[in-house]
GROMACS .gro file of C-alpha atoms in nm:
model
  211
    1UNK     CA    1   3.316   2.503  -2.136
    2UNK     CA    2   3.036   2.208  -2.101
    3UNK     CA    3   2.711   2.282  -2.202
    4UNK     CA    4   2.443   2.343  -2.004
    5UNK     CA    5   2.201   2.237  -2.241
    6UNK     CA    6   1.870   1.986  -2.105
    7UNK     CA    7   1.718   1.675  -2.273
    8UNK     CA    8   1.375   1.693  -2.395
    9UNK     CA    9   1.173   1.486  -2.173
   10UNK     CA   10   0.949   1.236  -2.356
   11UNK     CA   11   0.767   1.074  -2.157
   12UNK     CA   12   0.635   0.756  -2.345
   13UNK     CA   13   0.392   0.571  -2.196
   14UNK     CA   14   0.368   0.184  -2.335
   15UNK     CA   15   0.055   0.002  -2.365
   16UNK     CA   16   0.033  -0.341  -2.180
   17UNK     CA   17   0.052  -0.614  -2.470
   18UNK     CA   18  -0.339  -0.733  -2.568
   19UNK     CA   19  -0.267  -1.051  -2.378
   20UNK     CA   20  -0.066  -0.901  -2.095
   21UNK     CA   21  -0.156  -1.203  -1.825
   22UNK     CA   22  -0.045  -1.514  -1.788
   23UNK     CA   23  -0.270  -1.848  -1.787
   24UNK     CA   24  -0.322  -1.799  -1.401
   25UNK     CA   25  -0.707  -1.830  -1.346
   26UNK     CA   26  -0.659  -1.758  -0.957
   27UNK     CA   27  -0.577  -1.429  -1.022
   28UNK     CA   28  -0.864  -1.191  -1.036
   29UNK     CA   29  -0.850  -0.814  -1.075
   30UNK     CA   30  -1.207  -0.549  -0.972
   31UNK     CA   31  -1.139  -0.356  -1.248
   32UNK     CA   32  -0.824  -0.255  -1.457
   33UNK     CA   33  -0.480  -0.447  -1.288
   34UNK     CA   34  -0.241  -0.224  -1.135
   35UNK     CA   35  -0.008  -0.218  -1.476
   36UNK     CA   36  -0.300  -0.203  -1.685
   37UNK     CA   37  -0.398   0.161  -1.456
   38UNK     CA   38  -0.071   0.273  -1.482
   39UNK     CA   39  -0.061   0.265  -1.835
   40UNK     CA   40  -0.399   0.430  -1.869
   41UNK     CA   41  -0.364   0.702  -1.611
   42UNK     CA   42   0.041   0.767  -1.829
   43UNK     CA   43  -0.197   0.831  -2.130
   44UNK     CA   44  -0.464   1.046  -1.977
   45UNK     CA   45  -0.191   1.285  -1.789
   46UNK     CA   46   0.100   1.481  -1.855
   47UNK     CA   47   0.238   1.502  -1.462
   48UNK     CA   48   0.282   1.229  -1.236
   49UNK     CA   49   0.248   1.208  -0.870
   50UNK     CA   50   0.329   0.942  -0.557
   51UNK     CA   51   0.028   0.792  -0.586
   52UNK     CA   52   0.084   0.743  -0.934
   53UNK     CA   53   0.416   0.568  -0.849
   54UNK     CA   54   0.281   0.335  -0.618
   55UNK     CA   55   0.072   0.211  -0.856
   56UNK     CA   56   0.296   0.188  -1.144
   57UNK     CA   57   0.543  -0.024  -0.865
   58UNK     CA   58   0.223  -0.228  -0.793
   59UNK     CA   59   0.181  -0.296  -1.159
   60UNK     CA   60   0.615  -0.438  -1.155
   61UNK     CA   61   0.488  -0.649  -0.870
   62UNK     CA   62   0.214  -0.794  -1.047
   63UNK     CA   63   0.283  -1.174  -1.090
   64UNK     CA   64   0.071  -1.255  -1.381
   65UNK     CA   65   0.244  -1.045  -1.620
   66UNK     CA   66   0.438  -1.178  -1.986
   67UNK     CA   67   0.771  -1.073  -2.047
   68UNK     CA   68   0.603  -0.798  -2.230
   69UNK     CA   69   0.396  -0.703  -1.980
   70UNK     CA   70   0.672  -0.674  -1.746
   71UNK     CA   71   0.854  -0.496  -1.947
   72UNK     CA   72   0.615  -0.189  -2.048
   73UNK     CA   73   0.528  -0.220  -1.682
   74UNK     CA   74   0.898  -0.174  -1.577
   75UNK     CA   75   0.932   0.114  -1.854
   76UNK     CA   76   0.633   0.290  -1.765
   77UNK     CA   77   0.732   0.286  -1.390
   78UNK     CA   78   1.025   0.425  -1.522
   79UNK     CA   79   0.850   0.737  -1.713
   80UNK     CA   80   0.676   0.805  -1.396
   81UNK     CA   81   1.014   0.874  -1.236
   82UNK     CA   82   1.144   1.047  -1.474
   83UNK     CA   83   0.828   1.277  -1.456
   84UNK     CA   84   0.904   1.284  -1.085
   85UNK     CA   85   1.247   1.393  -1.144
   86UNK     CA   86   1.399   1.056  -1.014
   87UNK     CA   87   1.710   0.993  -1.255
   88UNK     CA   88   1.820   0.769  -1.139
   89UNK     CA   89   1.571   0.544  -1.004
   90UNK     CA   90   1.432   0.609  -1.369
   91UNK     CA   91   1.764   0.485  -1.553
   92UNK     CA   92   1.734   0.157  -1.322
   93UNK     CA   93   1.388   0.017  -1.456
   94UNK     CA   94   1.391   0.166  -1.816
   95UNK     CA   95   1.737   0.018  -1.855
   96UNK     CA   96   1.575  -0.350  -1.678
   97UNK     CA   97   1.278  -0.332  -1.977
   98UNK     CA   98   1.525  -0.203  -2.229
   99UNK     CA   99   1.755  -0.496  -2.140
  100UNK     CA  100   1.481  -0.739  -2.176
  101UNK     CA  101   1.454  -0.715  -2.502
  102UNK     CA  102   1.081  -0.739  -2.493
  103UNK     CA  103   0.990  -0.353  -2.460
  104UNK     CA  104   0.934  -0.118  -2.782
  105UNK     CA  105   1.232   0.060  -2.922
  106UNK     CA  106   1.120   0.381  -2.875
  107UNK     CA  107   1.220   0.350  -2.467
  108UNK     CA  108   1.556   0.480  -2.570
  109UNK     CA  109   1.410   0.809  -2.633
  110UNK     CA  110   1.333   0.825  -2.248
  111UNK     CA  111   1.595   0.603  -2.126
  112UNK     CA  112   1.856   0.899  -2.294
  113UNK     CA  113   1.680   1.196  -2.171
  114UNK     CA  114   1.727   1.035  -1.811
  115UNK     CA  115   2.054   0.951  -1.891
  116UNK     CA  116   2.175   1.336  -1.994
  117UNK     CA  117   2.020   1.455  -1.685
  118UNK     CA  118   2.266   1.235  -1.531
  119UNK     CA  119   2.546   1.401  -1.719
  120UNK     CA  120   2.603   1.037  -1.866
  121UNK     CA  121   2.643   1.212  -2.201
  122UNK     CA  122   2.827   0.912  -2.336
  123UNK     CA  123   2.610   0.653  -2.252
  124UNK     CA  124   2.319   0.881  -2.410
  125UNK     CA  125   2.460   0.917  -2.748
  126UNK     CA  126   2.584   0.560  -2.798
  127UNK     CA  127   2.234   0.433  -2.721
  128UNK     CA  128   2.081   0.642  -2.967
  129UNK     CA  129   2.335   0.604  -3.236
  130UNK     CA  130   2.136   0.375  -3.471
  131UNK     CA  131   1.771   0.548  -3.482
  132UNK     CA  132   1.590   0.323  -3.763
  133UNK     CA  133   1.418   0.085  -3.518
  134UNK     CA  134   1.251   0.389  -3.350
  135UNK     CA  135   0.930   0.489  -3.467
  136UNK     CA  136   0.938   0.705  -3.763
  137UNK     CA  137   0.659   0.979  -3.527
  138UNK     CA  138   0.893   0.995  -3.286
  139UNK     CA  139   1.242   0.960  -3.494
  140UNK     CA  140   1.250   1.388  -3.453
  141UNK     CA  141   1.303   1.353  -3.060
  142UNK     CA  142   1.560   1.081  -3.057
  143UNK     CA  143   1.772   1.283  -3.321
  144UNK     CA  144   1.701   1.592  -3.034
  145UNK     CA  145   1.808   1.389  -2.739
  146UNK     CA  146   2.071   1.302  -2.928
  147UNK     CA  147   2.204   1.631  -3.060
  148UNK     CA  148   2.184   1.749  -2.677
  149UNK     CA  149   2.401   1.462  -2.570
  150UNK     CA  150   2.674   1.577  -2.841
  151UNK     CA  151   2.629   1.897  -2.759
  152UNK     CA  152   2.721   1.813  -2.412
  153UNK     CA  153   3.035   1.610  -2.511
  154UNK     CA  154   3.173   1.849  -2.703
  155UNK     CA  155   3.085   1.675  -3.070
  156UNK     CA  156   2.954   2.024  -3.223
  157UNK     CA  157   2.948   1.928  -3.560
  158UNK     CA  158   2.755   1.606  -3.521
  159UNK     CA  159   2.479   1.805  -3.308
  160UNK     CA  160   2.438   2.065  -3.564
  161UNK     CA  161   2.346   1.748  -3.842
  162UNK     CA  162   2.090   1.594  -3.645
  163UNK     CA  163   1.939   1.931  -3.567
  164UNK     CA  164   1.942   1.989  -3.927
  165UNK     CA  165   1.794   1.658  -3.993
  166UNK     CA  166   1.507   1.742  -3.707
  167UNK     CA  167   1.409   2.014  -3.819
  168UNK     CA  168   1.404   1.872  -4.194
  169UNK     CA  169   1.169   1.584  -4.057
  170UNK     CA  170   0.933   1.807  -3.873
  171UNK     CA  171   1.039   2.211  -3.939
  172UNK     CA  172   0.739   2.267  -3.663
  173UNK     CA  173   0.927   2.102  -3.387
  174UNK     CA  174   1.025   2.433  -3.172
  175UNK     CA  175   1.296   2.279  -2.936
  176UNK     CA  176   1.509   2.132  -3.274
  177UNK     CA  177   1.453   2.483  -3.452
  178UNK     CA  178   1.492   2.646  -3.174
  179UNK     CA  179   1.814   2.565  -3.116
  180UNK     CA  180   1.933   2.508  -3.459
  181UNK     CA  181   1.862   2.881  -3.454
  182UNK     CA  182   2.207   2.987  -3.252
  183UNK     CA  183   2.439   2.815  -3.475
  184UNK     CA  184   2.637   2.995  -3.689
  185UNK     CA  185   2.792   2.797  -3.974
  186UNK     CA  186   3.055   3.022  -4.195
  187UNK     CA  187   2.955   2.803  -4.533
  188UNK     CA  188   2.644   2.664  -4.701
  189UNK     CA  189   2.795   2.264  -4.593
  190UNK     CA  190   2.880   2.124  -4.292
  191UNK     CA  191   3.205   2.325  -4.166
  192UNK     CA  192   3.461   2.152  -3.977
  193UNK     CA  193   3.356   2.204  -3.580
  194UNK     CA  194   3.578   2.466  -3.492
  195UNK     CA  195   3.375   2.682  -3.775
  196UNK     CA  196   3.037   2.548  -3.615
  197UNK     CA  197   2.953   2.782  -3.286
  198UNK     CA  198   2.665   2.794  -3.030
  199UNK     CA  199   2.568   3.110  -2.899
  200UNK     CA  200   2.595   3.132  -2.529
  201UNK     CA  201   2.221   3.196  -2.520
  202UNK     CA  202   2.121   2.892  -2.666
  203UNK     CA  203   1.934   2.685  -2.352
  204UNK     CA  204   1.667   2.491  -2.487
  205UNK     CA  205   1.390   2.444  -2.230
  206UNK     CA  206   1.250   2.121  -2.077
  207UNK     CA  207   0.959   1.961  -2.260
  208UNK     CA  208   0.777   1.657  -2.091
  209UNK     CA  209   0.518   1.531  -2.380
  210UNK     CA  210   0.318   1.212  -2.371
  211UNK     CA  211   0.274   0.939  -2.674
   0.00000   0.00000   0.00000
C-alpha cells in the first residue's frame, strides 16, 4: 500500500547576494527593490499571501539582478508558492534557480518537499541523495525529506537509516523522532526491509519553518 506520509515543508528563504545589482545607474529603487522585499518580508513571516507573490514575481522581473540575484529571487518566489500550496508552479522556479547553478545548495531541501507533494517520489530522493553540500543546520531536514520520499517508494529500510541518522544529528527534531517512533525493527542492526515495519498510524504532520 503507498504511503500517505507528507514532506516537511522548509521554507528557506535566500538572501539577495551583497552586490545583488548590476552596474545599471538608471535604475533607481524608493526603498528596498522588489527582490530585496521579498527576501525580507520571507524572513520576517512564516505564511505567505498574494500580495506577497506579486512581489516576489516583481523581484524575477527585476532587470538589474546578477545571476545570483536571479537566482535567490527565482527560489524565493518559489518558497512563496510552496507556502501557497502551488506545487507545481513552485517545482518550476526552484528547479530554474536550482538549474542555474548560482543558488545555495540548501534549495533542494524545498525543491524535494514540493516535489513529494507531487507524488514525484523518485525525483525527490535522487536529488537529495548526496547531502554534504547542504548546510550542516539544516542537513537533519534533507535526511527527513528524504526518508519520506523512500518511505513513499517503498525503500523501508533506507528510510528507517536516515531517520536514525536525524534523529542522531538533532534527537530534538520531533517530526524525525516522531516517526522513527513506529518502526519496529526485530534486531539491534539494520534488518533486511521485510523485518523493518511502519505502523499504520505513523502520519507525520506538515511543518512549514523559515531559515
Amino acid at each position: 500500500m503507498k504511503s500517505q506520509l507528507t514532506a516537511l515543508l522548509l521554507s528557506i528563504h535566500i538572501g539577495l547576494p551583497a552586490s545583488h545589482a548590476a552596474a545599471q545607474p538608471e535604475v533607481y529603487w524608493a526603498g528596498p527593490s522588489p527582490a530585496a522585499a521579498c527576501a525580507a518580508r520571507l524572513a520576517d513571516q512564516p505564511g505567505a499571501s498574494p500580495a506577497l507573490l506579486r512581489l516576489c514575481d516583481r523581484g524575477v522581473r527585476q532587470s538589474d539582478l546578477t545571476e545570483a540575484g536571479r537566482a535567490a529571487a527565482l527560489a524565493n518566489a518559489g518558497t512563496v508558492r510552496l507556502r501557497l500550496g502551488d506545487h507545481e508552479g513552485a517545482v518550476r522556479r526552484l528547479e530554474s534557480a536550482h538549474a542555474s547553478g548560482k543558488a545555495p545548495a540548501d534549495i533542494v531541501i524545498s525543491l524535494s518537499a514540493a516535489l513529494i507533494r507531487l507524488e514525484r517520489h523518485d525525483e525527490a530522493a535522487i536529488l537529495l541523495s548526496e547531502l554534504n553540500p547542504i548546510s550542516p543546520a539544516l542537513r537533519v531536514r534533507a535526511l527527513y525529506n528524504r526518508a519520506t520520499a523512500e518511505m513513499n517508494r517503498g525503500r523501508v529500510e533506507a528510510a528507517y537509516v536516515d531517520l536514525r541518522e536525524a534523529v542522531s544529528l538533532d534527537p530534538d527534531f520531533k517530526p524525525a523522532s516522531d516517526l522513527l517512533a513506529h518502526f519496529k525493527v526485530d534486531s539491534a542492526k539494520v534488518a533486511p526491509a521485510a523485518e523493518i515495519r511502519r505502523a499504520e498510524t505513523a502520519q507525520p504532520g506538515v511543518i512549514s519553518t523559515a531559515q
